[in-house]
Amino acid sequence: MQPSHNPPALQLKVSRQAQQFAHQFSRAYETQAKRQQVYLNTLAIAVVNKYLELFDIITDLNQSPGWQVECQALDDTADLHIPGFGSLACRPVLMNAESCYLPPGDHIGCVAVQFDFDQEQLDQQLMDNAPLARGIIRATLVGFMEVATYEETIIPLTQFQDFTGLFTKLSEFQVLPAALLNTPVPFDVNNEKTYQACVGQTEAFDQLLHDFPQIMKAGVNVLGDWLEGTIESSWQTVEALLNQPAWEPAIAGRSSFAVRSAQTSPRLASNTLERCKVLMLKENEPLALIVVIEPKPTEDMRVTVELWPIREPQLPDTLEFQLLNESGIAIMQAQAHGSNHLLFTFSCDPGNIFDLKVILDQTQIIESFVI
Amino acid sequence: MSTNAINATLKQFALQAQAAPQGSLQRRVALDHLIRTLQGCKLLYRPPRNRFPQLYEEVCDEAMQRLFEHICRKIDQYNPKYEVTQWVNFLLKRCFFPQAWKALLSDHLPLKEWDQPDSESPSLVEQIIEYIKTDPEQCLSSVQVRSRPDITFQSLALEILAGYKWREIEAKLSSPISTMCSFYRGHLKQFAPQIQAHIQDNPPS
């Protein structure tokens, strides 16, 4: 059933909150060794807790020895309590380490968590009175191992297996409470209603963009919204563009864009929507980016994107036009080389994402779209 | 692996997860494999670096974490008509990157307090350390390891508080770990509530 290869171990970021706890818990100790022990144990337990949360595995952090100040102080513990199951030792491992130290104790298993810092960086981080370093900490969930012994053990990291063993053991114990099975759905790309809810959720982000426009130069153009009549004002009809005084003299001349507009517009089907935007990659070389969308009776949508010079009869020779897929890989590309326009036509399904990239010499503009 | 092979693998894990009931072993294993494969696949959307110049790596990590949570909870929403990467990249671009950025921005403000050392009153840890050192109720030093009267609960607690590992304590005191550890852990269970009660009843002045 499973493919033969084993995917790489999962890496999670250590939340700022966990880092904050780790500092709080460790700060008051008198020796560097104890501070480091408590700091690392706290991070390890927080990461494993986060990981198990992903799988709806119920843990009780507050009842966990590793999270109680008395136990942290008077023992070396990063034990996470899993109700109805027992204690899972979450053992921290530094970068470059090849084994994991498991103190003696009553554990049902051990999870090794490897951090992306070494001893020297840890020393730096926890130096007396040093200001708290707020770097990103990443933790790799090396794996799980069942432990039967009460003894102190050093376990080579290569002996850890993936989490199937833990999940198997757990499935014999924990039963999910019904409440968890009915959590509300935040958004669903395939469902119009919840999709709208998702779009709604980004309103606050739009406000943020408005306040800090430098964060993200290009927003995402949602073509589904276009069909419902919500179109950003930077996208205008071709007629509106032609009627703009700024472009009038050019268009009155021999601009191929004007010629195109005279020919194309009447032949548009009634359900087709056409919008254009002026791109300025170079002074005095305005280009018109035209997006034409045509919904189909089936779910997909035909999209035509065109690039025209507004002033000149031809596009600049070195101009490049690319269609990128959701991974940023160019799936269609063209160079102007004397053309009077460039054009791509393709069909898209709901949820598809694509970017248009226009490059002229050292300058580029990216417009992002989602259907 | 080629993009097609990765997409096929991802789809296989997603379908396996959907086919198994929530909370089942099969679903957990399939989801675990799915997110690990996704993390390693290099086909995921990342915004241009200049969009988040200061916090780029952190925004990416945060968005990925949100993505994993979403996948694990909402795998049933995945429509197998599309590739998993299409679904996931849509979510990253439209939802999780904006959300991650917003969360990190708001997260940055209260963190200033982190640097402030706990001001006036001693922390719980300091009170515990004080209790162990002074043994105000004269109980910690009265329990001894059998045949080793020099090893008391208090002396072991002080070693642990200093951050020594059992191995090191064993070497230091020339007594087997198993003996000391079971002695210590047994009495810790007994003393922990007592220490807690004492600290509560005697707040630092």
XYZ file of C-alpha atoms in Angstrom, chain A residues 53-240:
188
model
C -2.362 17.980 17.969
C -2.197 17.756 14.182
C -3.515 14.234 14.455
C -6.206 14.957 17.034
C -4.244 13.058 19.649
C -5.338 14.362 23.007
C -2.580 15.396 25.357
C -2.679 17.103 28.718
C 0.125 19.594 28.851
C -0.768 20.933 32.285
C -0.722 17.471 33.810
C 2.579 16.688 32.117
C 5.614 16.438 34.394
C 7.678 18.277 31.782
C 5.374 21.274 32.049
C 5.235 21.502 35.848
C 7.730 23.773 37.493
C 8.333 21.431 40.470
C 9.141 18.494 38.212
C 11.296 20.592 35.915
C 13.263 21.828 38.877
C 13.643 18.556 40.714
C 13.966 16.159 37.802
C 15.185 16.024 34.213
C 11.896 15.507 32.488
C 10.269 16.312 29.187
C 7.435 13.888 29.674
C 4.184 14.615 27.902
C 1.100 13.134 29.466
C -1.318 11.412 27.102
C -4.511 10.658 29.038
C -5.391 6.994 29.163
C -2.033 6.097 27.709
C 0.890 7.284 29.780
C 3.981 9.390 29.503
C 5.795 10.039 26.290
C 9.394 11.181 26.755
C 10.103 14.074 24.364
C 13.869 14.198 24.229
C 15.730 17.210 22.844
C 18.708 16.635 20.564
C 21.080 19.310 19.358
C 22.056 19.801 15.748
C 24.854 17.463 14.665
C 24.185 15.105 17.579
C 23.969 11.452 16.666
C 22.229 10.101 19.719
C 19.559 10.997 22.179
C 19.792 10.910 25.972
C 16.861 9.315 27.767
C 16.898 9.710 31.550
C 15.595 6.798 33.595
C 11.843 6.870 33.953
C 8.483 5.320 33.363
C 7.852 5.962 29.695
C 5.811 4.200 27.116
C 7.974 5.584 24.396
C 10.428 8.218 23.396
C 10.294 10.848 20.671
C 13.540 12.509 19.588
C 13.293 16.175 18.625
C 16.323 17.655 16.924
C 16.795 21.412 16.955
C 18.604 23.473 14.362
C 21.175 24.914 16.760
C 24.329 23.451 18.259
C 25.844 23.691 21.729
C 27.645 26.905 20.979
C 24.519 28.615 19.709
C 22.613 27.322 22.705
C 25.230 28.776 25.048
C 24.863 32.084 23.263
C 21.124 31.967 23.477
C 21.022 31.345 27.199
C 23.896 33.475 28.347
C 23.418 35.286 31.629
C 21.320 38.371 31.128
C 21.685 38.154 27.377
C 18.716 39.653 25.608
C 16.449 36.973 24.337
C 17.360 35.882 20.857
C 14.238 35.845 18.785
C 15.438 33.773 15.913
C 13.403 31.112 14.274
C 13.885 27.712 15.812
C 13.060 24.698 13.726
C 12.646 21.238 15.148
C 12.824 17.970 13.272
C 10.701 15.134 14.590
C 13.353 12.467 14.228
C 11.072 9.618 15.175
C 9.504 7.423 17.795
C 10.817 4.476 19.730
C 9.159 2.184 22.203
C 11.097 1.894 25.432
C 10.747 -0.905 27.865
C 13.580 -0.083 30.211
C 13.603 2.105 33.280
C 17.335 2.644 32.862
C 19.110 5.708 31.645
C 19.760 5.148 27.958
C 21.636 6.695 25.084
C 19.769 5.928 21.881
C 21.434 6.394 18.487
C 19.170 8.546 16.297
C 19.310 5.931 13.564
C 17.306 3.597 15.777
C 14.256 5.839 15.748
C 11.428 4.869 13.430
C 8.645 6.992 12.055
C 5.445 7.621 13.985
C 3.488 4.665 12.711
C 4.545 2.766 15.829
C 3.220 5.490 18.110
C -0.021 5.797 16.178
C -0.457 2.042 16.354
C 0.024 2.002 20.113
C -2.267 4.974 20.542
C -5.029 3.517 18.422
C -5.336 0.789 20.998
C -6.006 3.370 23.704
C -7.533 6.679 22.746
C -11.007 7.096 21.381
C -11.859 10.457 19.881
C -14.549 12.418 21.663
C -17.504 13.146 19.412
C -17.034 16.908 19.689
C -13.801 16.783 17.747
C -15.429 15.007 14.861
C -17.754 17.923 14.207
C -15.536 20.949 14.189
C -16.853 23.733 11.966
C -15.457 24.080 8.485
C -13.490 27.295 7.995
C -13.216 27.173 4.247
C -13.473 24.876 1.341
C -12.127 25.656 -2.067
C -14.600 23.337 -3.705
C -17.626 24.811 -2.063
C -18.881 28.185 -3.141
C -20.296 29.258 0.213
C -17.267 28.424 2.292
C -15.035 29.691 -0.458
C -16.713 33.050 -0.036
C -16.125 32.797 3.694
C -12.456 32.250 2.961
C -12.322 35.301 0.767
C -14.074 37.178 3.556
C -11.319 36.177 5.935
C -8.770 38.022 3.906
C -10.534 41.344 4.349
C -8.449 42.184 7.360
C -5.392 41.347 5.333
C -6.549 43.670 2.578
C -6.767 46.406 5.184
C -3.245 45.552 6.241
C -2.077 45.761 2.657
C -3.686 49.139 2.443
C -1.798 50.278 5.529
C 1.505 48.715 4.490
C 1.480 48.591 0.691
C 5.135 47.650 0.627
C 4.365 44.224 2.098
C 3.017 42.818 -1.045
C 3.216 44.677 -4.269
C 0.782 42.610 -6.213
C -2.437 41.282 -4.767
C -4.092 38.226 -6.163
C -6.692 38.758 -8.847
C -9.633 36.481 -8.184
C -11.228 35.816 -11.555
C -14.256 34.210 -9.911
C -14.921 37.593 -8.322
C -14.678 39.256 -11.725
C -17.591 37.205 -12.983
C -19.592 38.326 -9.999
C -18.857 41.946 -10.759
C -16.100 42.627 -8.242
C -13.156 43.919 -10.196
C -10.352 46.040 -8.841
C -10.311 49.516 -10.308
C -6.839 49.047 -11.787
C -8.474 46.698 -14.279
C -10.579 48.612 -16.751
C -12.458 47.936 -19.935
C -10.569 48.381 -23.161
C -12.930 51.208 -24.124
C -12.206 53.063 -20.920
